mmCIF file of N, CA and C and ligand atoms in Angstrom:
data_model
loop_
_atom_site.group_PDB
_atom_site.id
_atom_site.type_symbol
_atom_site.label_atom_id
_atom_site.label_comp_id
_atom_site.label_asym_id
_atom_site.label_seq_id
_atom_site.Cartn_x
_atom_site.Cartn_y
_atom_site.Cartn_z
ATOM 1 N N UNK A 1 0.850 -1.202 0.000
ATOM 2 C CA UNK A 1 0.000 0.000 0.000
ATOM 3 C C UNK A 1 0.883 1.248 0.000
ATOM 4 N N UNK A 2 0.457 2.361 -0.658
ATOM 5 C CA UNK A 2 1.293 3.390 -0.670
ATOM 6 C C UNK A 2 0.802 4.108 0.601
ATOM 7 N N UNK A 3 1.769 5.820 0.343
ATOM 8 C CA UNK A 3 1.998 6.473 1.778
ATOM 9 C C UNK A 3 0.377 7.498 1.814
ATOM 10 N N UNK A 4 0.134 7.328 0.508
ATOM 11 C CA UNK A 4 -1.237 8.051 0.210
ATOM 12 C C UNK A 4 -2.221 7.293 0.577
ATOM 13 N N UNK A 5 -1.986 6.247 0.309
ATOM 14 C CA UNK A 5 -3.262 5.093 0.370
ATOM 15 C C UNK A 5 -3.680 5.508 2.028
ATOM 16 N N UNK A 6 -2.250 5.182 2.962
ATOM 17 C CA UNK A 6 -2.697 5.282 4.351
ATOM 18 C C UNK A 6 -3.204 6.505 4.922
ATOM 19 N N UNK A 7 -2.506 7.581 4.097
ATOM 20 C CA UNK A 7 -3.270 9.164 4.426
ATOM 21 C C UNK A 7 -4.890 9.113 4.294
ATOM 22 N N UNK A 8 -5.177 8.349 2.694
ATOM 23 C CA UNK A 8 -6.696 8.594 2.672
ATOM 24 C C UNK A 8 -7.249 7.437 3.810
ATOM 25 N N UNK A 9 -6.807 6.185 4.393
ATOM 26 C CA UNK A 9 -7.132 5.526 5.271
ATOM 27 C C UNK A 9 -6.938 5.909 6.526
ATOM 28 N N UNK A 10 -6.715 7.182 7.000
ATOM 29 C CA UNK A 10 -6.127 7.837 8.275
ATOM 30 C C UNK A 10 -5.479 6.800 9.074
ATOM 31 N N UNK A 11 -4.257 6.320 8.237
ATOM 32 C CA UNK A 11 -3.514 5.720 9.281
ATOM 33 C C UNK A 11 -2.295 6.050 9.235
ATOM 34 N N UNK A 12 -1.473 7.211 8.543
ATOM 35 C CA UNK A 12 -0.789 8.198 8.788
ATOM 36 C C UNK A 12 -1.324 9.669 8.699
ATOM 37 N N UNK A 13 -0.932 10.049 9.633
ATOM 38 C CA UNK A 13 -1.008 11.487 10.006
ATOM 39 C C UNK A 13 -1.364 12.861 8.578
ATOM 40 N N UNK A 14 -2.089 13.551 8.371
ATOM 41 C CA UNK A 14 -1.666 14.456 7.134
ATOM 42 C C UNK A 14 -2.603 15.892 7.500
ATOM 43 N N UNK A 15 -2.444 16.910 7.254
ATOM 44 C CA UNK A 15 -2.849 18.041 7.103
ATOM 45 C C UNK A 15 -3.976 18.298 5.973
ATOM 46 N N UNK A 16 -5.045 17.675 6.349
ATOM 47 C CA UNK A 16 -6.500 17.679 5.063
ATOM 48 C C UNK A 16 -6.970 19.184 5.519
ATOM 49 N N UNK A 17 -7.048 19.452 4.196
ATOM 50 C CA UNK A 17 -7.451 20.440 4.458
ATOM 51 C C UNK A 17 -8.869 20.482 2.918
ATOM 52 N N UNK A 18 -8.878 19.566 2.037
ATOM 53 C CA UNK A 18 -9.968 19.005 1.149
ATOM 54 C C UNK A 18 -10.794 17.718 1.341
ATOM 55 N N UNK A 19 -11.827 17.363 1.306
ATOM 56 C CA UNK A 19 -12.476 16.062 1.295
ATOM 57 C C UNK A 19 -13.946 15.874 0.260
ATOM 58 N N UNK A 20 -14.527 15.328 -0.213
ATOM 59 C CA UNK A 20 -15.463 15.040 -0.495
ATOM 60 C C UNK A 20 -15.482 13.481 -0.578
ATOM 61 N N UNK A 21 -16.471 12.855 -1.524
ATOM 62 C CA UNK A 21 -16.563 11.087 -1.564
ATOM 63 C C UNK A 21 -15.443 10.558 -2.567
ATOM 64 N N UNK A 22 -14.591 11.260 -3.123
ATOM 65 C CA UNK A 22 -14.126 10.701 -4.396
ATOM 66 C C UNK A 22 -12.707 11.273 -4.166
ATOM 67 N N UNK A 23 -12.414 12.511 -3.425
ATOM 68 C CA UNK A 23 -11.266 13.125 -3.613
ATOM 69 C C UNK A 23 -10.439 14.183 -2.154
ATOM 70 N N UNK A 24 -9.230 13.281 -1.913
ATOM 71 C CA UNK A 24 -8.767 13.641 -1.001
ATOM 72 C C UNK A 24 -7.609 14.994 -1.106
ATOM 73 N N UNK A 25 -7.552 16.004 -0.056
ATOM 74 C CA UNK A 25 -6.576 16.970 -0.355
ATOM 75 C C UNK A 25 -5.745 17.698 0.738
ATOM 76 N N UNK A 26 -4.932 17.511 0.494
ATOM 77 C CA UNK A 26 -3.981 17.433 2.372
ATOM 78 C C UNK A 26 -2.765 18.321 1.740
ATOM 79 N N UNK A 27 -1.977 18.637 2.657
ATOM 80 C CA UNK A 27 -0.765 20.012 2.719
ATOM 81 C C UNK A 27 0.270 18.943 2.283
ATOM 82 N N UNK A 28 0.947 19.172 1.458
ATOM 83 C CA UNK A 28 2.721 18.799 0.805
ATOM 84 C C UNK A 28 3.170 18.891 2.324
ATOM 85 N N UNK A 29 4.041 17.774 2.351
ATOM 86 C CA UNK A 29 4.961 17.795 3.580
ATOM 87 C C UNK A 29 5.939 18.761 3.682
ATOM 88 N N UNK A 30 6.517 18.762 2.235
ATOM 89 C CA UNK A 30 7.780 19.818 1.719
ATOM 90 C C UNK A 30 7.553 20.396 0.719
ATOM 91 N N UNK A 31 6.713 21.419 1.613
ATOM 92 C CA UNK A 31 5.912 22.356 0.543
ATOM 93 C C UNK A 31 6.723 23.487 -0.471
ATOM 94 N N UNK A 32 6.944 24.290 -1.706
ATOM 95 C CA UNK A 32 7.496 24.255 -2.637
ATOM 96 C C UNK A 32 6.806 25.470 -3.008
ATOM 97 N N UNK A 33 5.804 25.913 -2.789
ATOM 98 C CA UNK A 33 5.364 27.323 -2.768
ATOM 99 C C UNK A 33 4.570 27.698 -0.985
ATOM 100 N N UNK A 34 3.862 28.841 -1.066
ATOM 101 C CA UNK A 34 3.318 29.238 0.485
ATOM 102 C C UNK A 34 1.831 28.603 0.002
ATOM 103 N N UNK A 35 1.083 27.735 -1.060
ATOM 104 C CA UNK A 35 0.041 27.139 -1.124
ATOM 105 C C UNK A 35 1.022 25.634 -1.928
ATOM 106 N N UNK A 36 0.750 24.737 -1.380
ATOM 107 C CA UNK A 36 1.406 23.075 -2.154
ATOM 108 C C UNK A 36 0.189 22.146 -1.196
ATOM 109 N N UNK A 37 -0.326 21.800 -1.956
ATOM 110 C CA UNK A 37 -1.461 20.796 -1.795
ATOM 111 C C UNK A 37 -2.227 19.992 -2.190
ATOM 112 N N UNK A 38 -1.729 18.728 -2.149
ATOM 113 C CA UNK A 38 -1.715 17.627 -3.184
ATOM 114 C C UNK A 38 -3.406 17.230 -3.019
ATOM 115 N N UNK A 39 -3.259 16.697 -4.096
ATOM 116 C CA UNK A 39 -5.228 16.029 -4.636
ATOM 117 C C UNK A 39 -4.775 14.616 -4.893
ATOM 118 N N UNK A 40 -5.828 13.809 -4.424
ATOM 119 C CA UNK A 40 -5.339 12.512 -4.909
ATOM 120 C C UNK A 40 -6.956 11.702 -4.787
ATOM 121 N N UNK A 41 -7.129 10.961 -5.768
ATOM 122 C CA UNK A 41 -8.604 10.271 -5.591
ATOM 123 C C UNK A 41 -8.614 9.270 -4.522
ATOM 124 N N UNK A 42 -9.823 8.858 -3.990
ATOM 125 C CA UNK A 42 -9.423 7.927 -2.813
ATOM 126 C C UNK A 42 -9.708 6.434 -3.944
ATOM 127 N N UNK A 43 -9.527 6.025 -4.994
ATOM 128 C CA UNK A 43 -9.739 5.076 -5.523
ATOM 129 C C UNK A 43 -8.037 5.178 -6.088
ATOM 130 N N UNK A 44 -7.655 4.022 -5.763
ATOM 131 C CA UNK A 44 -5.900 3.804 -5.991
ATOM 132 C C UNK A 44 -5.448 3.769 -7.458
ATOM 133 N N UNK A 45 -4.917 4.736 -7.951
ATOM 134 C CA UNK A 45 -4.519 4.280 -9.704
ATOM 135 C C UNK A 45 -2.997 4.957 -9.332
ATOM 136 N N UNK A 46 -1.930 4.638 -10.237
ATOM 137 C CA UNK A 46 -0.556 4.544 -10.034
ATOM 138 C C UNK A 46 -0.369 6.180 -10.252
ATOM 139 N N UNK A 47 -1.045 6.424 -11.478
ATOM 140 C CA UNK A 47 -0.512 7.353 -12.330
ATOM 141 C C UNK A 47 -1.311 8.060 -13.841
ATOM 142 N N UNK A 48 -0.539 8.898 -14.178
ATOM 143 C CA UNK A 48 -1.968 8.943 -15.165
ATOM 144 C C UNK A 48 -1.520 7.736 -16.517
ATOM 145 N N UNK A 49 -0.230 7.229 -16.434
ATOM 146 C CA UNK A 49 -0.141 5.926 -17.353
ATOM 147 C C UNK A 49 -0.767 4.948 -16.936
ATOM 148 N N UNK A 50 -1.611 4.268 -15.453
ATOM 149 C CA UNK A 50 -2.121 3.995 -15.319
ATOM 150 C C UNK A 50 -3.549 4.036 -15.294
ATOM 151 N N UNK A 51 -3.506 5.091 -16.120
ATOM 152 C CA UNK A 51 -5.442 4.936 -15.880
ATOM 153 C C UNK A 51 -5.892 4.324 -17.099
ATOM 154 N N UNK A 52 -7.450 4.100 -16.776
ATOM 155 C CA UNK A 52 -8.219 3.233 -17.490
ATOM 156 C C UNK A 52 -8.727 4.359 -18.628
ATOM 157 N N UNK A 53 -9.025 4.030 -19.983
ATOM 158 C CA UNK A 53 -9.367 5.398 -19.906
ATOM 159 C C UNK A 53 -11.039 5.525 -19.902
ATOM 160 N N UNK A 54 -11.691 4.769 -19.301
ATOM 161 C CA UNK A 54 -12.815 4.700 -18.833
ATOM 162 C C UNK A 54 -12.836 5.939 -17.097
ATOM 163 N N UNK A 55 -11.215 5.876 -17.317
ATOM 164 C CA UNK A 55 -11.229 7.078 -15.496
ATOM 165 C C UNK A 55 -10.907 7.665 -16.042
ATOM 166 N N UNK A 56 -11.600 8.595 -16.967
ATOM 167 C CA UNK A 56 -11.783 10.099 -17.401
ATOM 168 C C UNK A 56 -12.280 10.626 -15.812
ATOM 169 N N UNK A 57 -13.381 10.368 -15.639
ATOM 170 C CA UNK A 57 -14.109 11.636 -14.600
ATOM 171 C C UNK A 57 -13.549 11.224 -13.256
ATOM 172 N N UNK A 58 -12.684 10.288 -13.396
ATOM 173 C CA UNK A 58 -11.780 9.918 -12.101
ATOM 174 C C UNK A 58 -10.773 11.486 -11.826
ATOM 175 N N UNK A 59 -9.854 11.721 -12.986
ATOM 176 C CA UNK A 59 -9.107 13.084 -13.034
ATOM 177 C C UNK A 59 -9.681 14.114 -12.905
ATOM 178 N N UNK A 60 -11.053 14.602 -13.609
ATOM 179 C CA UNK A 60 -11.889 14.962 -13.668
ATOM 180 C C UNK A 60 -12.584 15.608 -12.595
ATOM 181 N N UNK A 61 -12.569 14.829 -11.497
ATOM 182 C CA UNK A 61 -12.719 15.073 -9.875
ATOM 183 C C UNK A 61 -11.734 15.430 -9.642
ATOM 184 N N UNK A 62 -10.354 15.259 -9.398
ATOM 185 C CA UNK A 62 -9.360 15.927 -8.528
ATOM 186 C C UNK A 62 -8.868 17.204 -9.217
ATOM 187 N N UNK A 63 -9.141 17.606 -10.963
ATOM 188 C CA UNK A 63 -8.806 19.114 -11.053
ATOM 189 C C UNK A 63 -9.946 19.802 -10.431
ATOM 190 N N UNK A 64 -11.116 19.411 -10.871
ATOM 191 C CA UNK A 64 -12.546 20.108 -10.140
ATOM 192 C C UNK A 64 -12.114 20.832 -8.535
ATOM 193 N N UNK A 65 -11.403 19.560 -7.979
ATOM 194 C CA UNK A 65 -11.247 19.582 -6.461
ATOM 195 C C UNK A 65 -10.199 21.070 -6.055
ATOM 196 N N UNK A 66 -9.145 20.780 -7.128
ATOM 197 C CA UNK A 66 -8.226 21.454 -6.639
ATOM 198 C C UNK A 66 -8.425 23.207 -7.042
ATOM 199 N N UNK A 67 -9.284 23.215 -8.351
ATOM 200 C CA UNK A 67 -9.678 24.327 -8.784
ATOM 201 C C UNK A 67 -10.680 25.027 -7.498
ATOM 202 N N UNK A 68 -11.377 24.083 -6.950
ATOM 203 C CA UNK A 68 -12.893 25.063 -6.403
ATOM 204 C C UNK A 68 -12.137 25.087 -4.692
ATOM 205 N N UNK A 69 -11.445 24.689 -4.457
ATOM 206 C CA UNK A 69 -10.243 24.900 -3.386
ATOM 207 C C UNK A 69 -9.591 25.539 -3.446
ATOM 208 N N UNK A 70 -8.582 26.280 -4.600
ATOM 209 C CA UNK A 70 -7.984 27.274 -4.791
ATOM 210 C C UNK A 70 -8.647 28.830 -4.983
ATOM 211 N N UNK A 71 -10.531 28.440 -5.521
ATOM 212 C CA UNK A 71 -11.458 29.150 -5.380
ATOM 213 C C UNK A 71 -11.651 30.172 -4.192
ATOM 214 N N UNK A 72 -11.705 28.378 -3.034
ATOM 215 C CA UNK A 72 -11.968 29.015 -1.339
ATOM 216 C C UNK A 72 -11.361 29.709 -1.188
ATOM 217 N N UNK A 73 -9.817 29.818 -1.333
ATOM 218 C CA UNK A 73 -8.573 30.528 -0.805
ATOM 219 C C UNK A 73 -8.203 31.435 -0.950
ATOM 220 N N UNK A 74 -9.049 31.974 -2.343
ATOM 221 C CA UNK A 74 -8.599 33.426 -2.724
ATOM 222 C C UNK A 74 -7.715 33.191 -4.052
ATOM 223 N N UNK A 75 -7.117 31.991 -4.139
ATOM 224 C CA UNK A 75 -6.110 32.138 -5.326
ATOM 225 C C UNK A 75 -6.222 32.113 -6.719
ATOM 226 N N UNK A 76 -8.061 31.971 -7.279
ATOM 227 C CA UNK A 76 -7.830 31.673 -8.540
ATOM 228 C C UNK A 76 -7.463 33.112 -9.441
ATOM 229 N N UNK A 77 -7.522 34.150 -8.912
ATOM 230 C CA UNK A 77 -7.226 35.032 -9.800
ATOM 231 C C UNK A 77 -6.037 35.686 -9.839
ATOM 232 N N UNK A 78 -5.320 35.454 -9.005
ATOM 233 C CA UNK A 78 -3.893 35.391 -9.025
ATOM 234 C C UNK A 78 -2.809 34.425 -9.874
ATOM 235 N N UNK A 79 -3.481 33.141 -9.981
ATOM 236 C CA UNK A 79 -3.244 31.928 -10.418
ATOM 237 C C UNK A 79 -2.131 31.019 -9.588
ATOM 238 N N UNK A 80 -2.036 29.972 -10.149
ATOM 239 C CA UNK A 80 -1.590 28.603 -9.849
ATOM 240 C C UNK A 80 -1.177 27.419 -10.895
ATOM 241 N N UNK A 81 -0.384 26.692 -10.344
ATOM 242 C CA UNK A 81 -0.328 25.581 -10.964
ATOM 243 C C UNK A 81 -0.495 24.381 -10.529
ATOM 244 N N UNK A 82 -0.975 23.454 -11.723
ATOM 245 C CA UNK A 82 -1.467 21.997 -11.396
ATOM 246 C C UNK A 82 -0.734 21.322 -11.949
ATOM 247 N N UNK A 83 -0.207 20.464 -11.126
ATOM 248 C CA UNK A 83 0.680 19.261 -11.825
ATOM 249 C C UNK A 83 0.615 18.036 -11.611
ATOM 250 N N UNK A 84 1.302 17.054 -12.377
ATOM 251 C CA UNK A 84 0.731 15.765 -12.094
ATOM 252 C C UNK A 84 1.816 14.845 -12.999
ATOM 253 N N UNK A 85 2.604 14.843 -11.866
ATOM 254 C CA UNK A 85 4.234 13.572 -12.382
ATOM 255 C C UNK A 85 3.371 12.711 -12.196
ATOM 256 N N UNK A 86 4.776 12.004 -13.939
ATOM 257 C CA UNK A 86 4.729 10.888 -13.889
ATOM 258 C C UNK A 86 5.673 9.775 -13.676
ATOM 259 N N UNK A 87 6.064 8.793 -12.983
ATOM 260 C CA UNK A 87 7.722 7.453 -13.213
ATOM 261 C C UNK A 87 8.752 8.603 -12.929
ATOM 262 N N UNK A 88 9.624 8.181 -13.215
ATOM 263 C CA UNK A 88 10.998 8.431 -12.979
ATOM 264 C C UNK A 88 11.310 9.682 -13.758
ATOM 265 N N UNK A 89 11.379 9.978 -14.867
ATOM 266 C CA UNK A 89 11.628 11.421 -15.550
ATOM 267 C C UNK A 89 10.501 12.104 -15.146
ATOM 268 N N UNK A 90 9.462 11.860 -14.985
ATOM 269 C CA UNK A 90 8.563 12.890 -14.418
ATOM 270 C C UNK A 90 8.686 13.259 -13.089
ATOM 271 N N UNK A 91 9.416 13.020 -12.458
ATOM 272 C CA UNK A 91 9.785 13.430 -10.471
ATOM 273 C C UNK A 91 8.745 12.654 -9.673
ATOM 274 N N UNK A 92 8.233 11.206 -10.531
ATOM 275 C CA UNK A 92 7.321 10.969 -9.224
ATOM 276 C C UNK A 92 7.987 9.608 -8.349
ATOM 277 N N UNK A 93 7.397 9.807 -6.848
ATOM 278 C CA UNK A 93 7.992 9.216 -5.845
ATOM 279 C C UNK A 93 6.848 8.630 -5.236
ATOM 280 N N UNK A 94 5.612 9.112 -5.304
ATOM 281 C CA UNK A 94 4.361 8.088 -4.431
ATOM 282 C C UNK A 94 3.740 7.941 -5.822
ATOM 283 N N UNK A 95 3.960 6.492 -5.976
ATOM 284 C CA UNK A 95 2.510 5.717 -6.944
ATOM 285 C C UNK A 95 1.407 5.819 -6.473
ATOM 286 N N UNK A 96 0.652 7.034 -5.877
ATOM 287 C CA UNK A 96 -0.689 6.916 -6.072
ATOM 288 C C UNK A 96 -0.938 7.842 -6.513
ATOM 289 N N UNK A 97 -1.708 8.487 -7.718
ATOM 290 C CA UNK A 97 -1.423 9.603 -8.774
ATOM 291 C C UNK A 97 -2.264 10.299 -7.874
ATOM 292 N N UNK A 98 -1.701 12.031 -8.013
ATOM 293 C CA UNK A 98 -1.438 12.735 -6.966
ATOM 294 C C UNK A 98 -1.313 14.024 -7.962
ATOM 295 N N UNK A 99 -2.262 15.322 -7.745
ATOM 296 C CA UNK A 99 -2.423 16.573 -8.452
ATOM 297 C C UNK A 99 -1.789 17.385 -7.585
ATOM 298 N N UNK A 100 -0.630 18.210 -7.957
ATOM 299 C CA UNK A 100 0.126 18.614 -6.999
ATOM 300 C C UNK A 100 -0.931 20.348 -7.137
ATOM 301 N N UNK A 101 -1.337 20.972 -6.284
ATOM 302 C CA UNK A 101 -1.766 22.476 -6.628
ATOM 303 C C UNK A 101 -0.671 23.548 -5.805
ATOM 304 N N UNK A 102 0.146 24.289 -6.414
ATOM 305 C CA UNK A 102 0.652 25.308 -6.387
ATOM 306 C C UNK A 102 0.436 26.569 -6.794
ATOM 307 N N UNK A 103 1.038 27.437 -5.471
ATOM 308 C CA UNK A 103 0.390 28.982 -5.751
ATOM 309 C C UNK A 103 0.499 29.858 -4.921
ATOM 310 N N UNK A 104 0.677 30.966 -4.609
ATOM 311 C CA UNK A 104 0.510 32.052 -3.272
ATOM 312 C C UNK A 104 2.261 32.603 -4.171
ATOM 313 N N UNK A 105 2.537 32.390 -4.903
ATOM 314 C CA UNK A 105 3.640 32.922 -5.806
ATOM 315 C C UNK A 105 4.037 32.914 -6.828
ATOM 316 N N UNK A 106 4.938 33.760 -7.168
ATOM 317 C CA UNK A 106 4.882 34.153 -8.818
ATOM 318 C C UNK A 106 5.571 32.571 -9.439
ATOM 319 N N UNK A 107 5.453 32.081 -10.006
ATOM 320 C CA UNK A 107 5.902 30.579 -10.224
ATOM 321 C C UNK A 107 6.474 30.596 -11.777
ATOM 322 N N UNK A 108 7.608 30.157 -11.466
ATOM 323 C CA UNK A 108 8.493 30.216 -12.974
ATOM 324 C C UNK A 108 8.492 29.248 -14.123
ATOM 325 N N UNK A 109 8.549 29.768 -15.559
ATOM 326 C CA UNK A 109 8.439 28.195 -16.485
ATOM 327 C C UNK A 109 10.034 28.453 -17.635
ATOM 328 N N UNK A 110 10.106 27.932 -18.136
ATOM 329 C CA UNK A 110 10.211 26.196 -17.116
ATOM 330 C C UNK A 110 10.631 26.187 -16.076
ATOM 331 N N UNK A 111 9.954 25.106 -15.614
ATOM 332 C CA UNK A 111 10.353 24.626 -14.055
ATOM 333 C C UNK A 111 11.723 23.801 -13.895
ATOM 334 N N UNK A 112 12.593 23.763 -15.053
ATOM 335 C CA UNK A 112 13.684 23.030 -15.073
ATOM 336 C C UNK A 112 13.578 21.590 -14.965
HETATM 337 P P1 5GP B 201 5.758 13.330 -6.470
HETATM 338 O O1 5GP B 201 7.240 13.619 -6.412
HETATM 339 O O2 5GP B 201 5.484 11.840 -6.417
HETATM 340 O O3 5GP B 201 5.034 14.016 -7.595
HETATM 341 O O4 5GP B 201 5.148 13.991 -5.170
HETATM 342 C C1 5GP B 201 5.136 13.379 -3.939
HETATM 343 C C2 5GP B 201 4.993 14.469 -2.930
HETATM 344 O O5 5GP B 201 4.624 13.879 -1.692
HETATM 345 C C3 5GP B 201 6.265 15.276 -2.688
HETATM 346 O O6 5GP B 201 6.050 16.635 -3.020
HETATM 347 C C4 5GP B 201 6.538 15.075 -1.198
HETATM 348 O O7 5GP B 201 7.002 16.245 -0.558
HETATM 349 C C5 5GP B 201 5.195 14.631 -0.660
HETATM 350 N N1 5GP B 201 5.254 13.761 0.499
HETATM 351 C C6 5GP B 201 6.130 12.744 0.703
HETATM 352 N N2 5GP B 201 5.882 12.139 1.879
HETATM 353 C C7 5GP B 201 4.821 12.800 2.430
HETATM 354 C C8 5GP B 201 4.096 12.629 3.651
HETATM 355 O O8 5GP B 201 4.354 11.749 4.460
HETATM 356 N N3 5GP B 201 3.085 13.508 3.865
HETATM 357 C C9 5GP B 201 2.749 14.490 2.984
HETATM 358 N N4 5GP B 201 1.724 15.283 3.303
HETATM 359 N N5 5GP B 201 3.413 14.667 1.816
HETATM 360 C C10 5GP B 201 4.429 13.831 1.553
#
């Protein structure tokens, strides 16, 4: 089981600060802007190379999530970014696909 799996199973510790039935959203441990706050569905898929593509409205839910959350906060008109590694050249480290939302700063591209 991954480290997400147990976050959405509250059996490690995490800073939620999103919930509904489909989509979990808790504070970056090592957060990377002054808003980093990952989205992740509570239904386990690796990645987005892992999805079915029948889990369209699976993704579907966690930008929704992270958009109408960045809503609450004040940040959509300032803006943000959404991201979503993938394997090894993409920087990802937890297989449970995971919408990273960044923001509360001016954010640079490329991101290197
Ligand atoms: P990835 O690199 O897979 O796209 O993103 C994984 C993210 O999970 C990283 O930004 C990392 O800081 C975060 N992370 C790793 N371990 C924990 C943890 O135990 N709790 C929380 N809240 N975030 C974590």
């Amino acid at each position: 089981m991954t480290l997400f799996a147990k976050i959405i199973r509250r059996e490690i510790p995490a800073d939620i600060v999103y919930e509904d039935d489909q989509v979990l959203g808790f504070r970056d441990i090592s957060p990377q802007a002054p808003v980093h706050v990952l989205f992740v569905p509570k239904q386990a898929v690796a990645n987005t190379d892992g999805l079915a593509d029948d889990q369209a409205e699976l993704v579907g839910r966690v930008v929704l999530a992270a958009r109408n959350y960045a809503r609450q906060i004040g940040i959509a008109q300032s803006g943000y970014r959404m991201v979503l590694n993938t394997n090894g050249d993409g920087g990802q480290t937890v297989y449970h696909l995971h919408l990273h939302l960044l923001g509360g700063r001016q954010l640079h591209w490329p991101p290197g």
